[in-house]
Amino acid sequence: MKIIAVCGSRREKGNTATIINKTLEPFIEDGHETEIIYPGKMNISGCNGCEGCAKTGRCVVKDDMQEIYPKILEADAFIAGSPTYFYNMSSDMKKFIDRCYCLCSFDKENRAVWISRLPQTGPRFAGLISICEQNSADDMGFTPAAMQAAYESLGYRIVFNQKVLHAFEAGKVLQFKDQMDAAYSNGKKLLKTLELNRQRTLFPSGSLN
Ligand SMILES: Cc1cc2nc3c(=O)[nH]c(=O)nc-3n(C[C@H](O)[C@H](O)[C@H](O)COP(=O)(O)O)c2cc1C
């Protein structure tokens, strides 16, 4: 299986990357392919709002996001982690999400009617991670809820939404055994969810009559 993770921090040894790496460990131990994408280190602009994707189904902005779209489509699961920057996700995470607008399709007459264009042969699964330095969930602001709403609207079922407080210096989370353990357990839970999904027995048509 292929798992991709998007890290909203540019610090590869930072807290977000550390928790993402721990979450990916069960997949690596099981021989699955993993990749961490850092939108802040790539040439990715924000959304132009040009609605070009409404006509073509594809984002017209030709930058590094174009190499990420196929990875989103092909991935068996998705992980997104962001530090809190001023009570919300980082701008690197936000620009990534905004550029996923082309993965949504709206009804021409009624924009309250819309769907995710990601292939939905079954549920698509994702896990979320939010990190901040202060001591209460209020200081994390909108980060976990804003990411959850965005990724749900892209068609993901959110399997976990981990919140880490008190982490300022890069790698500080390594000292938080409970959070590191939780990250590993979340990775296992996501892996088991994917395995269960592969084995699931669908109701044969008419079986509920
Ligand atoms: C621009 C900026 C804004 C921040 N805003 C907040 C905030 O609103 N609340 C908070 O608790 N921490 C805030 N922080 C602290 C980071 O969330 C914290 O240091 C986090 O561990 C950084 O993650 P990283 O190590 O993955 O880069 C801010 C940091 C920066 C650089």
Coordinates of C-alpha atoms and ligand atoms in Angstrom, one line a residue:
M1 CA 0.0 0.0 0.0
K2 CA 1.0 3.6 -0.5
I3 CA 0.6 6.2 2.2
I4 CA 1.3 9.9 1.7
A5 CA 1.7 12.5 4.4
V6 CA 1.6 16.3 4.0
C7 CA 3.6 18.2 6.6
G8 CA 2.5 21.9 7.1
S9 CA 5.9 22.7 8.8
R10 CA 9.1 23.3 6.9
R11 CA 11.2 21.9 9.8
E12 CA 12.1 18.3 8.8
K13 CA 13.2 17.6 12.4
G14 CA 10.3 19.7 13.9
N15 CA 7.4 18.4 16.0
T16 CA 5.0 17.9 13.1
A17 CA 7.5 15.9 11.1
T18 CA 8.5 13.9 14.2
I19 CA 4.9 12.9 14.9
I20 CA 4.2 12.1 11.2
N21 CA 7.3 9.9 11.1
K22 CA 6.1 8.0 14.2
T23 CA 2.6 7.6 12.7
L24 CA 4.2 6.1 9.5
E25 CA 6.3 3.6 11.4
P26 CA 3.8 0.8 11.5
F27 CA 3.4 1.1 7.7
I28 CA 7.2 1.0 7.1
E29 CA 7.5 -2.0 9.5
D30 CA 4.9 -3.8 7.4
G31 CA 6.7 -3.0 4.1
H32 CA 4.4 -0.3 2.7
E33 CA 5.5 2.7 0.7
T34 CA 5.4 6.0 2.5
E35 CA 6.3 9.6 1.4
I36 CA 6.2 12.9 3.3
I37 CA 5.5 16.0 1.2
Y38 CA 6.5 19.5 2.4
P39 CA 4.4 22.0 0.4
G40 CA 6.5 24.8 2.0
K41 CA 9.7 23.5 0.4
M42 CA 8.1 23.1 -3.1
N43 CA 7.1 25.6 -5.7
I44 CA 3.4 25.7 -4.9
S45 CA 1.3 28.8 -5.1
G46 CA -2.1 29.5 -3.6
C47 CA -5.3 29.0 -5.5
N48 CA -6.0 31.7 -8.2
G49 CA -9.8 31.3 -7.7
C50 CA -10.0 31.4 -11.6
E51 CA -12.5 28.5 -11.7
G52 CA -10.5 27.1 -14.6
C53 CA -10.9 23.6 -12.9
A54 CA -14.7 23.9 -13.2
K55 CA -14.2 23.8 -17.0
T56 CA -11.4 21.3 -17.4
G57 CA -11.5 19.3 -14.2
R58 CA -7.8 20.1 -13.7
C59 CA -5.9 22.9 -12.0
V60 CA -4.6 25.3 -14.6
V61 CA -1.7 26.4 -12.4
K62 CA 1.4 24.7 -13.6
D63 CA 3.7 24.3 -10.6
D64 CA 4.8 21.4 -8.3
M65 CA 1.2 20.7 -7.2
Q66 CA 0.8 18.9 -10.6
E67 CA 3.2 16.2 -9.5
I68 CA 1.2 15.8 -6.2
Y69 CA -2.3 15.3 -7.7
P70 CA -1.5 11.7 -9.0
K71 CA 0.0 10.8 -5.6
I72 CA -3.3 11.9 -3.9
L73 CA -5.3 9.8 -6.3
E74 CA -3.2 6.7 -6.0
A75 CA -2.5 6.8 -2.2
D76 CA -4.4 4.2 -0.1
A77 CA -4.4 6.6 2.9
F78 CA -3.5 10.1 3.6
I79 CA -2.0 11.9 6.7
A80 CA -1.9 15.6 7.2
G81 CA -0.1 17.4 10.0
S82 CA 0.2 21.0 10.7
P83 CA 1.7 23.3 13.4
T84 CA -0.7 25.9 14.7
Y85 CA 0.3 29.4 13.3
F86 CA -1.9 32.1 14.8
Y87 CA -4.7 29.9 15.9
N88 CA -5.0 28.0 12.6
M89 CA -3.2 25.6 10.3
S90 CA 0.0 26.9 8.7
S91 CA -0.2 28.8 5.4
D92 CA 1.7 25.9 3.8
M93 CA -1.0 23.5 4.7
K94 CA -3.7 25.9 3.7
K95 CA -2.3 26.6 0.3
F96 CA -2.1 22.8 -0.3
I97 CA -5.7 22.4 0.7
D98 CA -6.9 25.3 -1.4
R99 CA -5.1 23.8 -4.4
C100 CA -7.2 20.6 -3.9
Y101 CA -10.3 22.7 -4.9
C102 CA -10.0 21.1 -8.4
L103 CA -10.8 17.8 -6.7
C104 CA -14.3 19.1 -6.0
S105 CA -17.2 19.4 -8.4
F106 CA -20.2 21.8 -8.0
D107 CA -23.6 21.7 -9.6
K108 CA -23.9 24.5 -12.1
E109 CA -27.3 25.7 -10.9
N110 CA -27.0 25.1 -7.2
R111 CA -23.5 25.5 -5.6
A112 CA -24.8 24.0 -2.4
V113 CA -24.7 20.7 -4.3
W114 CA -21.2 19.4 -4.6
I115 CA -19.1 16.3 -4.5
S116 CA -15.5 15.2 -4.2
R117 CA -14.0 14.1 -7.5
L118 CA -11.6 11.7 -5.8
P119 CA -12.4 8.1 -6.8
Q120 CA -14.8 6.7 -4.2
T121 CA -14.9 2.9 -4.8
G122 CA -15.2 2.8 -1.0
P123 CA -14.3 5.1 1.8
R124 CA -11.0 7.0 1.6
F125 CA -9.2 7.2 4.9
A126 CA -7.1 10.0 6.5
G127 CA -5.5 10.9 9.8
L128 CA -4.8 14.4 11.1
I129 CA -2.2 15.9 13.5
S130 CA -2.2 19.4 15.0
I131 CA 0.7 20.7 17.1
C132 CA 1.0 23.9 19.2
E133 CA 3.3 25.4 21.8
Q134 CA 0.7 26.7 24.3
N135 CA -1.0 24.8 27.1
S136 CA -4.7 24.7 26.2
A137 CA -6.7 23.5 23.3
D138 CA -8.0 27.1 22.9
D139 CA -4.5 28.1 21.9
M140 CA -4.6 25.7 19.1
G141 CA -7.5 27.7 17.7
F142 CA -9.2 26.3 14.6
T143 CA -6.4 24.0 13.5
P144 CA -7.9 20.6 14.1
A145 CA -11.5 21.5 13.2
A146 CA -10.4 23.5 10.1
M147 CA -8.3 20.6 8.8
Q148 CA -11.1 18.1 9.6
A149 CA -13.7 20.1 7.7
A150 CA -11.5 20.5 4.7
Y151 CA -10.4 16.9 4.4
E152 CA -13.9 15.6 5.0
S153 CA -15.1 17.8 2.2
L154 CA -12.5 16.2 0.0
G155 CA -14.1 12.8 0.7
Y156 CA -12.0 11.4 3.5
R157 CA -13.2 9.6 6.6
I158 CA -11.0 10.9 9.4
V159 CA -9.7 7.9 11.4
F160 CA -7.8 10.0 14.0
N161 CA -7.3 13.7 14.9
Q162 CA -4.3 13.9 17.2
K163 CA -3.7 17.1 19.1
V164 CA -0.3 17.9 20.7
L165 CA 0.1 20.8 23.1
H166 CA 3.2 22.3 24.9
A167 CA 5.6 21.7 22.0
F168 CA 7.8 24.6 20.9
E169 CA 11.5 23.7 20.2
A170 CA 12.0 21.4 17.1
G171 CA 11.8 17.8 18.3
K172 CA 10.4 18.6 21.7
V173 CA 7.7 16.0 21.2
L174 CA 10.3 13.3 21.4
Q175 CA 10.1 13.9 25.2
F176 CA 6.3 13.3 25.2
K177 CA 6.1 9.5 25.5
D178 CA 2.3 9.5 25.6
Q179 CA 2.1 11.5 22.4
M180 CA 4.7 9.4 20.6
D181 CA 2.9 6.3 21.7
A182 CA -0.4 7.7 20.5
A183 CA 1.1 8.6 17.1
Y184 CA 2.3 5.0 16.7
S185 CA -1.1 3.6 17.8
N186 CA -2.8 6.0 15.4
G187 CA -0.6 4.6 12.6
K188 CA -1.5 1.1 13.5
K189 CA -5.2 2.0 13.7
L190 CA -5.1 3.5 10.2
L191 CA -3.2 0.4 8.8
K192 CA -5.8 -1.9 10.4
T193 CA -8.6 0.2 9.0
L194 CA -7.1 -0.2 5.5
E195 CA -6.7 -3.9 5.9
L196 CA -10.3 -4.3 7.2
N197 CA -11.5 -2.2 4.2
R198 CA -9.7 -4.6 1.8
Q199 CA -11.4 -7.6 3.4
R200 CA -14.8 -6.1 3.8
T201 CA -17.8 -8.1 2.7
L202 CA -20.2 -6.0 0.8
F203 CA -23.9 -6.7 1.1
P204 CA -25.0 -8.6 -2.0
S205 CA -27.8 -6.8 -3.7
G206 CA -31.2 -7.7 -2.2
S207 CA -29.7 -9.2 0.9
L208 CA -31.4 -6.7 3.2
N209 CA -34.9 -7.6 1.9
Ligands
LIG1 C1 4.2 32.0 12.8 C2 4.0 31.1 14.1 C3 2.8 31.3 14.7 C4 2.5 30.5 15.8 N1 1.3 30.6 16.4 C5 1.0 29.8 17.5 C6 -0.3 29.8 18.1 O1 -1.2 30.6 17.7 N2 -0.6 29.0 19.2 C7 0.4 28.2 19.7 O2 0.2 27.5 20.7 N3 1.6 28.0 19.1 C8 1.9 28.8 18.0 N4 3.2 28.7 17.4 C9 4.1 27.7 17.8 C10 4.2 26.4 16.9 O3 2.9 25.9 16.7 C11 5.0 25.3 17.6 O4 6.3 25.8 17.8 C12 5.1 24.0 16.8 O5 5.7 23.1 17.6 C13 5.9 24.2 15.6 O6 5.8 23.0 14.8 P1 7.1 22.3 14.0 O7 8.1 22.0 15.1 O8 6.5 21.2 13.3 O9 7.5 23.4 13.1 C14 3.5 29.5 16.3 C15 4.7 29.5 15.6 C16 5.0 30.3 14.5 C17 6.3 30.1 13.8

